[in-house]
Short mmCIF file of C-alpha atoms and ligand atoms in Angstrom, two decimals:
data_model
loop_
_atom_site.label_atom_id
_atom_site.label_comp_id
_atom_site.label_asym_id
_atom_site.label_seq_id
_atom_site.Cartn_x
_atom_site.Cartn_y
_atom_site.Cartn_z
CA UNK A 1 82.64 -7.38 94.92
CA UNK A 2 79.44 -8.40 93.19
CA UNK A 3 77.34 -6.34 90.98
CA UNK A 4 74.57 -6.43 93.45
CA UNK A 5 76.95 -4.97 96.22
CA UNK A 6 77.94 -2.12 93.94
CA UNK A 7 74.47 -1.16 93.58
CA UNK A 8 74.21 -0.16 97.06
CA UNK A 9 74.04 3.65 97.57
CA UNK A 10 76.38 5.51 99.62
CA UNK A 11 75.60 7.09 102.96
CA UNK A 12 76.23 10.59 101.38
CA UNK A 13 73.93 9.94 98.27
CA UNK A 14 70.87 9.00 100.70
CA UNK A 15 71.57 11.97 102.89
CA UNK A 16 71.32 14.21 99.86
CA UNK A 17 67.72 13.11 99.26
CA UNK A 18 65.28 16.01 100.00
CA UNK A 19 63.30 14.06 102.52
CA UNK A 20 66.51 13.08 104.44
CA UNK A 21 67.64 16.85 104.51
CA UNK A 22 64.12 17.75 106.03
CA UNK A 23 64.77 14.94 108.47
CA UNK A 24 67.91 16.18 109.57
CA UNK A 25 66.12 19.52 110.55
CA UNK A 26 64.14 17.75 112.92
CA UNK A 27 66.54 15.19 114.18
CA UNK A 28 70.16 15.17 115.30
CA UNK A 29 72.37 14.82 112.25
CA UNK A 30 74.28 12.09 113.79
CA UNK A 31 71.28 9.96 114.65
CA UNK A 32 70.03 10.10 110.94
CA UNK A 33 73.45 9.54 109.60
CA UNK A 34 74.07 6.33 111.75
CA UNK A 35 70.51 5.08 110.85
CA UNK A 36 71.34 5.44 107.16
CA UNK A 37 74.65 3.60 107.60
CA UNK A 38 73.10 0.90 109.47
CA UNK A 39 70.47 0.40 106.89
CA UNK A 40 72.85 0.09 104.03
CA UNK A 41 75.19 -2.09 106.36
CA UNK A 42 72.18 -4.48 107.04
CA UNK A 43 71.23 -4.52 103.20
CA UNK A 44 74.98 -5.47 102.58
CA UNK A 45 74.92 -8.10 105.28
CA UNK A 46 71.71 -9.86 104.18
CA UNK A 47 73.34 -10.80 100.87
CA UNK A 48 70.58 -9.50 98.46
CA UNK A 49 72.33 -6.44 97.56
CA UNK A 50 69.92 -3.46 97.58
CA UNK A 51 66.75 -5.47 97.36
CA UNK A 52 65.69 -4.74 100.99
CA UNK A 53 66.50 -1.16 100.79
CA UNK A 54 63.68 1.22 100.96
CA UNK A 55 62.55 2.28 97.36
CA UNK A 56 61.66 5.67 97.84
CA UNK A 57 61.62 8.92 100.06
CA UNK A 58 58.66 7.81 102.27
CA UNK A 59 60.16 4.59 102.66
CA UNK A 60 63.54 5.99 103.80
CA UNK A 61 62.12 8.39 106.14
CA UNK A 62 59.88 5.63 107.72
CA UNK A 63 62.85 3.38 108.18
CA UNK A 64 65.16 5.95 109.49
CA UNK A 65 62.58 7.36 112.01
CA UNK A 66 61.93 3.75 113.13
CA UNK A 67 65.63 3.22 113.87
CA UNK A 68 65.91 6.66 115.79
CA UNK A 69 62.94 5.95 117.76
CA UNK A 70 64.38 2.67 118.75
CA UNK A 71 67.78 3.84 119.58
CA UNK A 72 66.70 7.05 121.59
CA UNK A 73 64.17 4.93 123.75
CA UNK A 74 65.57 4.73 127.34
CA UNK A 75 66.95 1.22 128.20
CA UNK A 76 65.61 1.41 131.68
CA UNK A 77 61.76 1.66 131.47
CA UNK A 78 58.84 1.45 133.69
CA UNK A 79 56.94 -1.92 133.42
CA UNK A 80 54.04 -3.56 135.10
CA UNK A 81 54.93 -6.49 137.30
CA UNK A 82 52.02 -9.10 136.78
CA UNK A 83 54.34 -11.91 137.61
CA UNK A 84 52.76 -12.59 140.98
CA UNK A 85 56.17 -12.28 142.59
CA UNK A 86 55.95 -9.23 144.68
CA UNK A 87 59.65 -8.38 145.18
CA UNK A 88 60.95 -9.33 141.67
CA UNK A 89 64.70 -8.75 141.54
CA UNK A 90 64.75 -8.64 137.81
CA UNK A 91 61.85 -6.06 137.77
CA UNK A 92 63.52 -3.64 140.28
CA UNK A 93 62.37 -5.12 143.62
CA UNK A 94 60.29 -2.74 145.79
CA UNK A 95 58.31 0.11 144.29
CA UNK A 96 58.88 3.04 146.27
CA UNK A 97 56.21 4.87 148.32
CA UNK A 98 54.69 8.01 147.21
CA UNK A 99 56.38 10.08 150.01
CA UNK A 100 59.60 8.53 149.12
CA UNK A 101 59.35 9.58 145.66
CA UNK A 102 58.45 13.17 146.65
CA UNK A 103 61.39 13.04 148.87
CA UNK A 104 63.75 12.27 145.97
CA UNK A 105 62.39 14.95 143.83
CA UNK A 106 62.45 17.50 146.73
CA UNK A 107 65.98 16.74 147.64
CA UNK A 108 67.55 16.42 144.26
CA UNK A 109 65.96 19.18 142.38
CA UNK A 110 68.49 21.66 143.83
CA UNK A 111 71.15 21.77 146.55
CA UNK A 112 70.56 19.77 149.82
CA UNK A 113 71.98 19.23 153.11
CA UNK A 114 73.80 15.97 152.03
CA UNK A 115 77.01 16.76 153.90
CA UNK A 116 76.14 20.05 155.46
CA UNK A 117 75.34 20.62 159.14
CA UNK A 118 72.71 23.33 159.17
CA UNK A 119 72.99 23.87 162.98
CA UNK A 120 76.68 24.64 162.81
CA UNK A 121 76.74 26.20 159.41
CA UNK A 122 79.55 23.84 158.56
CA UNK A 123 80.59 20.69 156.71
CA UNK A 124 78.70 17.71 158.00
CA UNK A 125 78.40 13.89 157.31
CA UNK A 126 76.01 12.06 154.97
CA UNK A 127 76.20 9.08 157.30
CA UNK A 128 73.83 10.98 159.96
CA UNK A 129 70.81 11.12 157.65
CA UNK A 130 68.99 7.71 158.37
CA UNK A 131 71.06 6.66 161.19
CA UNK A 132 68.88 8.13 164.12
CA UNK A 133 65.67 6.71 162.53
CA UNK A 134 67.17 3.18 162.02
CA UNK A 135 68.14 3.18 165.70
CA UNK A 136 64.85 4.43 166.71
CA UNK A 137 63.03 1.79 164.75
CA UNK A 138 65.28 -1.09 165.47
CA UNK A 139 66.78 -0.44 168.87
CA UNK A 140 70.38 -0.90 167.50
CA UNK A 141 73.13 1.20 168.99
CA UNK A 142 74.01 2.69 165.66
CA UNK A 143 73.46 2.36 161.97
CA UNK A 144 75.28 2.92 158.53
CA UNK A 145 73.81 2.84 155.21
CA UNK A 146 75.78 1.60 152.10
CA UNK A 147 75.10 0.61 148.52
CA UNK A 148 73.44 -2.73 149.11
CA UNK A 149 73.60 -5.64 151.44
CA UNK A 150 76.40 -7.46 149.40
CA UNK A 151 78.36 -4.09 149.76
CA UNK A 152 77.62 -4.14 153.66
CA UNK A 153 79.03 -7.70 153.92
CA UNK A 154 82.12 -6.91 151.89
CA UNK A 155 82.64 -3.65 154.10
CA UNK A 156 82.21 -5.58 157.45
CA UNK A 157 84.62 -8.51 156.36
CA UNK A 158 87.24 -6.11 155.07
CA UNK A 159 87.04 -4.07 158.35
CA UNK A 160 87.29 -7.10 160.71
CA UNK A 161 88.50 -10.12 158.88
CA UNK A 162 90.61 -9.23 155.98
CA UNK A 163 93.91 -11.32 156.13
CA UNK A 164 92.24 -13.44 158.86
CA UNK A 165 89.65 -16.38 158.81
CA UNK A 166 85.76 -16.19 158.82
CA UNK A 167 83.76 -18.99 160.20
CA UNK A 168 80.57 -19.83 158.22
CA UNK A 169 78.35 -22.89 158.69
CA UNK A 170 78.39 -25.29 155.28
CA UNK A 171 74.57 -24.84 155.30
CA UNK A 172 74.88 -21.18 154.74
CA UNK A 173 77.34 -21.16 151.91
CA UNK A 174 74.43 -20.09 149.78
CA UNK A 175 73.55 -18.21 146.51
CA UNK A 176 70.98 -15.34 146.90
CA UNK A 177 70.39 -14.44 143.41
CA UNK A 178 71.82 -11.49 141.38
CA UNK A 179 75.30 -13.27 141.52
CA UNK A 180 75.43 -13.03 145.38
CA UNK A 181 77.35 -16.10 146.60
CA UNK A 182 78.66 -16.23 150.15
CA UNK A 183 82.17 -18.06 149.33
CA UNK A 184 82.81 -15.44 146.55
CA UNK A 185 81.92 -12.56 148.70
CA UNK A 186 84.29 -13.79 151.26
CA UNK A 187 87.28 -14.15 148.89
CA UNK A 188 86.55 -10.71 147.54
CA UNK A 189 86.78 -9.37 150.97
CA UNK A 190 90.17 -10.80 151.52
CA UNK A 191 89.24 -13.22 154.29
CA UNK A 192 89.83 -16.85 154.28
CA UNK A 193 86.56 -18.90 154.51
CA UNK A 194 86.55 -21.67 157.32
CA UNK A 195 83.64 -23.88 156.78
CA UNK A 196 81.97 -25.30 159.88
CA UNK A 197 79.60 -28.20 160.52
CA UNK A 198 77.70 -29.84 157.69
CA UNK A 199 75.16 -28.96 154.91
CA UNK A 200 72.30 -29.85 157.16
CA UNK A 201 73.51 -29.62 160.53
CA UNK A 202 75.78 -27.38 162.24
CA UNK A 203 76.29 -26.99 166.06
CA UNK A 204 77.56 -24.36 168.51
CA UNK A 205 80.47 -26.69 169.30
CA UNK A 206 81.34 -26.89 165.54
CA UNK A 207 82.17 -23.13 165.79
CA UNK A 208 84.07 -23.39 169.19
CA UNK A 209 86.26 -26.09 167.56
CA UNK A 210 86.93 -24.00 164.43
CA UNK A 211 88.04 -20.93 166.45
CA UNK A 212 91.74 -20.09 166.48
CA UNK A 213 94.17 -17.25 166.64
CA UNK A 214 93.71 -16.42 163.00
CA UNK A 215 89.85 -16.05 163.51
CA UNK A 216 88.68 -12.63 162.58
CA UNK A 217 84.92 -12.99 162.41
CA UNK A 218 82.02 -15.31 162.58
CA UNK A 219 79.26 -15.02 159.91
CA UNK A 220 75.70 -16.10 160.15
CA UNK A 221 73.73 -16.02 156.97
CA UNK A 222 69.93 -15.75 156.97
CA UNK A 223 68.83 -18.58 154.53
CA UNK A 224 66.58 -16.25 152.91
CA UNK A 225 65.69 -17.74 149.51
CA UNK A 226 65.24 -21.51 150.45
CA UNK A 227 64.11 -23.78 153.39
CA UNK A 228 65.69 -26.64 154.90
CA UNK A 229 63.55 -29.59 156.29
CA UNK A 230 64.16 -33.01 157.99
CA UNK A 231 67.17 -33.69 159.89
CA UNK A 232 68.42 -30.30 160.26
CA UNK A 233 70.18 -28.03 163.00
CA UNK A 234 71.63 -24.68 163.11
CA UNK A 235 73.33 -22.52 165.82
CA UNK A 236 71.19 -19.57 166.72
CA UNK A 237 72.53 -16.09 166.57
CA UNK A 238 72.13 -15.77 170.47
CA UNK A 239 74.27 -18.80 171.03
CA UNK A 240 76.89 -17.68 168.35
CA UNK A 241 76.79 -14.16 169.96
CA UNK A 242 78.28 -15.86 173.15
CA UNK A 243 80.75 -17.73 171.24
CA UNK A 244 81.99 -14.76 169.44
CA UNK A 245 82.11 -12.54 172.61
CA UNK A 246 84.32 -15.39 174.29
CA UNK A 247 86.41 -15.35 171.48
CA UNK A 248 86.75 -11.57 171.28
CA UNK A 249 85.59 -11.49 167.58
CA UNK A 250 82.57 -10.01 166.00
CA UNK A 251 79.37 -11.86 164.98
CA UNK A 252 78.24 -10.64 161.78
CA UNK A 253 74.63 -11.43 160.87
CA UNK A 254 73.77 -11.26 157.22
CA UNK A 255 69.92 -10.88 157.96
CA UNK A 256 68.88 -9.95 154.35
CA UNK A 257 65.12 -9.23 154.07
CA UNK A 258 65.00 -5.98 156.13
CA UNK A 259 61.59 -6.97 157.59
CA UNK A 260 60.48 -4.15 159.72
CA UNK A 261 57.22 -5.13 160.98
CA UNK A 262 55.68 -8.44 161.97
CA UNK A 263 53.56 -9.59 159.13
CA UNK A 264 52.07 -12.56 160.88
CA UNK A 265 48.65 -11.06 161.24
CA UNK A 266 48.67 -11.44 157.37
CA UNK A 267 49.68 -14.91 157.41
CA UNK A 268 53.38 -14.37 156.69
CA UNK A 269 55.08 -16.02 159.64
CA UNK A 270 58.47 -17.32 160.82
CA UNK A 271 60.82 -14.41 159.74
CA UNK A 272 62.31 -12.17 162.33
CA UNK A 273 62.02 -8.49 162.13
CA UNK A 274 64.95 -6.23 162.06
CA UNK A 275 64.42 -5.23 165.87
CA UNK A 276 64.40 -8.77 166.55
CA UNK A 277 67.52 -9.36 164.67
CA UNK A 278 69.28 -6.22 166.41
CA UNK A 279 68.14 -7.84 169.74
CA UNK A 280 69.82 -11.18 169.34
CA UNK A 281 73.22 -10.16 170.07
CA UNK A 282 74.96 -9.95 166.71
CA UNK A 283 77.94 -7.23 166.72
CA UNK A 284 76.52 -6.27 163.24
CA UNK A 285 73.31 -6.93 161.35
CA UNK A 286 73.04 -6.49 157.75
CA UNK A 287 70.02 -6.15 155.43
CA UNK A 288 68.81 -4.76 152.12
CA UNK A 289 66.77 -1.66 151.83
CA UNK A 290 64.70 -2.89 148.70
CA UNK A 291 63.31 -6.18 149.84
CA UNK A 292 60.73 -6.32 152.62
CA UNK A 293 61.64 -2.94 153.96
CA UNK A 294 60.17 -1.50 150.70
CA UNK A 295 62.65 1.27 149.93
CA UNK A 296 65.42 1.93 147.59
CA UNK A 297 68.50 -0.14 146.98
CA UNK A 298 70.61 -0.02 149.99
CA UNK A 299 72.66 -1.96 152.43
CA UNK A 300 71.81 -1.32 155.98
CA UNK A 301 74.16 -1.94 158.70
CA UNK A 302 72.67 -2.01 162.35
CA UNK A 303 75.04 -2.77 165.48
CA UNK A 304 77.16 -1.97 168.25
CA UNK A 305 78.33 1.69 168.21
CA UNK A 306 82.01 0.91 168.22
CA UNK A 307 81.73 -1.58 165.32
CA UNK A 308 79.75 0.74 163.19
CA UNK A 309 82.19 3.52 163.88
CA UNK A 310 84.95 1.34 162.49
CA UNK A 311 82.91 0.69 159.26
CA UNK A 312 82.12 4.48 158.86
CA UNK A 313 85.85 5.35 159.03
CA UNK A 314 87.06 2.51 156.85
CA UNK A 315 88.25 3.78 153.39
CA UNK A 316 85.83 1.27 151.73
CA UNK A 317 82.94 2.94 153.29
CA UNK A 318 83.78 6.04 150.87
CA UNK A 319 83.61 3.63 147.74
CA UNK A 320 80.33 2.04 148.95
CA UNK A 321 78.44 5.16 150.03
CA UNK A 322 75.09 5.96 148.87
CA UNK A 323 73.81 9.00 146.86
CA UNK A 324 71.21 11.69 148.27
CA UNK A 325 68.53 9.99 146.15
CA UNK A 326 68.95 6.92 148.10
CA UNK A 327 69.21 8.55 151.45
CA UNK A 328 66.05 10.76 150.64
CA UNK A 329 63.99 7.72 149.72
CA UNK A 330 65.19 5.69 152.65
CA UNK A 331 64.53 8.23 155.26
CA UNK A 332 61.11 8.92 153.94
CA UNK A 333 60.20 5.21 153.85
CA UNK A 334 61.65 4.54 157.25
CA UNK A 335 59.59 7.48 158.52
CA UNK A 336 56.32 5.68 157.58
CA UNK A 337 57.46 2.95 160.01
CA UNK A 338 56.65 5.09 162.81
CA UNK A 339 53.12 4.04 162.55
CA UNK A 340 52.60 0.28 161.57
CA UNK A 341 49.06 0.95 160.20
CA UNK A 342 50.45 3.61 157.96
CA UNK A 343 53.31 1.57 156.93
CA UNK A 344 51.46 -1.32 155.49
CA UNK A 345 49.28 1.02 153.34
CA UNK A 346 51.64 3.56 152.30
CA UNK A 347 54.72 1.25 151.49
CA UNK A 348 53.66 -0.39 148.22
CA UNK A 349 55.55 -3.78 148.84
CA UNK A 350 53.69 -4.15 152.20
CA UNK A 351 50.27 -2.95 150.70
CA UNK A 352 50.77 -5.76 148.06
CA UNK A 353 51.84 -8.55 150.61
CA UNK A 354 48.89 -7.67 152.91
CA UNK A 355 46.04 -6.87 150.49
CA UNK A 356 43.11 -9.25 151.15
CA UNK A 357 42.42 -11.98 148.58
CA UNK A 358 38.90 -10.44 148.10
CA UNK A 359 40.42 -7.07 147.34
CA UNK A 360 42.79 -8.59 144.84
CA UNK A 361 39.81 -10.44 143.20
CA UNK A 362 37.73 -7.44 143.02
CA UNK A 363 40.55 -5.69 141.05
CA UNK A 364 40.86 -8.83 138.65
CA UNK A 365 37.11 -8.70 138.09
CA UNK A 366 37.23 -5.00 137.28
CA UNK A 367 40.14 -5.50 134.71
CA UNK A 368 38.04 -8.26 133.06
CA UNK A 369 34.86 -6.28 132.98
CA UNK A 370 36.70 -3.41 131.23
CA UNK A 371 38.10 -5.76 128.58
CA UNK A 372 34.58 -7.43 128.23
CA UNK A 373 33.11 -3.88 127.50
CA UNK A 374 35.39 -3.75 124.45
CA UNK A 375 34.54 -7.37 123.32
CA UNK A 376 37.74 -8.92 124.51
CA UNK A 377 37.59 -12.34 126.30
CA UNK A 378 39.26 -12.88 129.57
CA UNK A 379 38.43 -14.52 132.74
CA UNK A 380 39.40 -14.42 136.53
CA UNK A 381 41.04 -17.26 138.15
CA UNK A 382 42.62 -17.93 141.60
CA UNK A 383 46.39 -18.24 141.78
CA UNK A 384 49.16 -18.17 144.24
CA UNK A 385 51.61 -15.30 144.48
CA UNK A 386 54.93 -15.30 146.30
CA UNK A 387 56.95 -12.68 148.17
CA UNK A 388 60.18 -12.88 146.21
CA UNK A 389 63.41 -10.98 146.96
CA UNK A 390 64.84 -13.70 149.06
CA UNK A 391 62.16 -13.52 151.94
CA UNK A 392 59.37 -15.88 153.25
CA UNK A 393 60.53 -18.48 150.35
CA UNK A 394 58.05 -21.13 151.06
CA UNK A 395 55.12 -18.63 151.71
CA UNK A 396 52.26 -18.86 149.27
CA UNK A 397 49.91 -15.94 149.10
CA UNK A 398 46.37 -16.44 147.86
CA UNK A 399 45.92 -14.29 144.76
CA UNK A 400 43.73 -13.79 141.59
CA UNK A 401 44.82 -13.47 138.02
CA UNK A 402 43.26 -12.18 134.79
CA UNK A 403 43.54 -15.19 132.45
CA UNK A 404 43.89 -14.08 128.83
CA UNK A 405 42.36 -16.11 126.00
CA UNK A 406 44.49 -16.73 123.02
CA UNK A 407 48.07 -18.17 122.27
CA UNK A 408 50.03 -17.55 125.51
CA UNK A 409 53.48 -16.98 123.83
CA UNK A 410 52.17 -14.54 121.18
CA UNK A 411 50.08 -12.64 123.95
CA UNK A 412 53.25 -12.61 126.28
CA UNK A 413 55.46 -11.19 123.67
CA UNK A 414 52.83 -8.35 122.56
CA UNK A 415 52.32 -7.49 126.12
CA UNK A 416 56.06 -7.12 126.61
CA UNK A 417 56.44 -4.98 123.52
CA UNK A 418 53.70 -2.48 124.58
CA UNK A 419 53.99 1.27 125.41
CA UNK A 420 54.53 0.13 129.00
CA UNK A 421 55.59 -3.37 128.86
CA UNK A 422 53.52 -5.89 131.02
CA UNK A 423 55.27 -8.86 132.23
CA UNK A 424 53.13 -11.85 133.13
CA UNK A 425 53.64 -15.48 133.69
CA UNK A 426 52.74 -18.57 131.47
CA UNK A 427 51.34 -21.53 133.24
CA UNK A 428 49.72 -24.49 131.50
CA UNK A 429 49.89 -22.81 128.28
CA UNK A 430 47.87 -19.72 129.41
CA UNK A 431 49.09 -16.16 130.07
CA UNK A 432 48.27 -15.01 133.55
CA UNK A 433 48.29 -11.69 134.85
CA UNK A 434 48.60 -11.79 138.67
CA UNK A 435 47.08 -8.71 140.19
CA UNK A 436 48.83 -9.16 143.72
CA UNK A 437 52.12 -7.78 142.19
CA UNK A 438 50.43 -4.98 140.31
CA UNK A 439 50.03 -1.55 142.14
CA UNK A 440 46.24 -0.82 142.46
CA UNK A 441 47.05 2.55 140.68
CA UNK A 442 48.19 0.82 137.60
CA UNK A 443 44.98 -1.34 137.04
CA UNK A 444 43.40 1.14 134.50
CA UNK A 445 46.76 1.20 132.72
CA UNK A 446 47.05 -2.48 132.76
CA UNK A 447 43.46 -2.92 131.12
CA UNK A 448 44.51 -0.25 128.40
CA UNK A 449 47.68 -2.19 127.63
CA UNK A 450 45.94 -5.49 127.53
CA UNK A 451 43.22 -3.96 125.13
CA UNK A 452 46.01 -2.86 122.95
CA UNK A 453 47.90 -6.12 122.86
CA UNK A 454 44.83 -8.23 122.17
CA UNK A 455 43.12 -5.67 119.63
C1 PLP B 501 69.22 -10.46 149.38
C2 PLP B 501 70.25 -10.82 150.29
C3 PLP B 501 71.67 -10.40 150.02
C4 PLP B 501 71.90 -9.59 148.84
O1 PLP B 501 71.34 -8.24 149.19
P1 PLP B 501 71.53 -6.96 148.01
O2 PLP B 501 71.00 -5.86 148.91
O3 PLP B 501 70.84 -7.33 146.80
O4 PLP B 501 72.94 -6.87 147.99
C5 PLP B 501 72.47 -10.78 150.95
N1 PLP B 501 72.29 -11.50 151.93
C6 PLP B 501 70.96 -12.11 152.20
C7 PLP B 501 70.75 -12.86 153.39
C8 PLP B 501 69.92 -11.63 151.43
O5 PLP B 501 68.69 -12.03 151.52
#
C-alpha cells in the first residue's frame, strides 16, 4: 500500500462530518453511505490518492448530493423526439392519445373489471375487453391481444406448427428491428422453417411444391421496413389462402404495422389497412399496437373464430397476456377509430403523419421566433421526415426543421443532457430539430430547452 492510499479517509470518518450527519437527516442513509463509498473508491481507482477528494464539508455535500441525484433519477424518462422519425422504436414508438392516458389512469387508480363480468357478478375474462371493438373495426371474426407482434407470432406458431414445418418465402426471412428476426422466431416457436422460392421471386407453385405431410402452417410476412424493386414477384395473401385451405393448414399473416385507416389522402399510399388484411383470407392476421395504430405496445391477433379460440386456450397465451394498462389504452385508442376524422386528429402518431407541411413550418417559425427574442440564433429549413416503426419504408414526408447554429456535436450532447432530453439529428454538420415528430403541445417546452442548451 502506498502512502497516498493510506491517506484516503474511511467511509465511517466521512459520515461523522457534521455536514454529512445533516445530509443523512434529509436523505436515505444508504444512499449517502453508498455515495461516500463510491467517491472514496473512485479516488482510490484514479491512482492519485486523495488528491481528487472533496476538501471541505461543502465539497462533500455537493459531491454526495450530485451522486444521489444521479442515482435516484428515473431510468425511463420522457424525451422530445425531434429526429423526424415519427414512430421511433428507440424512443418508445407511438405517443398515446389523451383519451388513452386518461383510460390508463382511470382503470389503474383502483380496482377494475379486468377479469370480472359485471353483468353476471362473476369471474370474467380479460380477453373480452378489446375483442368486440377489433372485430367491429376490422371485420375479423374474432380477436385476441397479447404482449406484442413478436409474441403473437410465437403464440400462433406454437399453437399450430410446433413440431411441424412452417413454409416462408426466402424473400420474407427478414429482420424487423428490435431483434425480431423471422428465422429466429420460428426456431423459438419449435417449428421447422422451410424456405420457399428465392430472395427476389416466390410463386404460389413454390409453396404448393413445399407442402407435405409435416406442414403445420404457411407464414406470410409483410416486408414492413424495406422495399424490393426490379425483377420481383411474391404470392399474394389471397392466393396463399387458397393454397393453405386446400392443404388444410392455417395461413398466418404477419402484417405488422396495424394501419387502421387509409392514409392515401395524406400521400401515404401502398400499405393495406387491417380491414383489408383481415378480408384477404388469412386464418390469422398479426399486428403491433404501437406502430401505425398509434396505441400501446401490444400484439393484436385477428382471425377466424376457431383459430383465435385455439390461441386463447393455449397455455402460452397466459404467459403472453397483457396488463390492464395496455387494455385500457388500447380500448380507448381503438374507440377513436369509430370516426376517422377524429382518429387522425386525436391519435398523435396519425396527427403527426397527416399534419400539413405549412402547419409544421409555422411551428418551426414560432420556435425560431421565440429563440430570437432571447438573442439566440437559429433558422428554419425544409427537411424530410419518415414514418418509422417498420411502415411505409420508402415514404418521405415533407417537413420543416429548426436548424441550430453552433457546433452540432456539442449542441446535440447538451440537448440530450437537458431537463427533458431533446433528441435531434445531425446532417451535414448541423443539428436539426424536425418538428414533424414533435407533439404540438411540446413546442413551447422545446423552445425553453433549446434556450437552456444554447445559453
Ligand atoms: C414491427 C413488426 C413486428 C414486430 O412487432 P413488435 O410489436 O415490435 O413485436 C413483426 N412483424 C412485422 C411485419 C412488423 O412490422
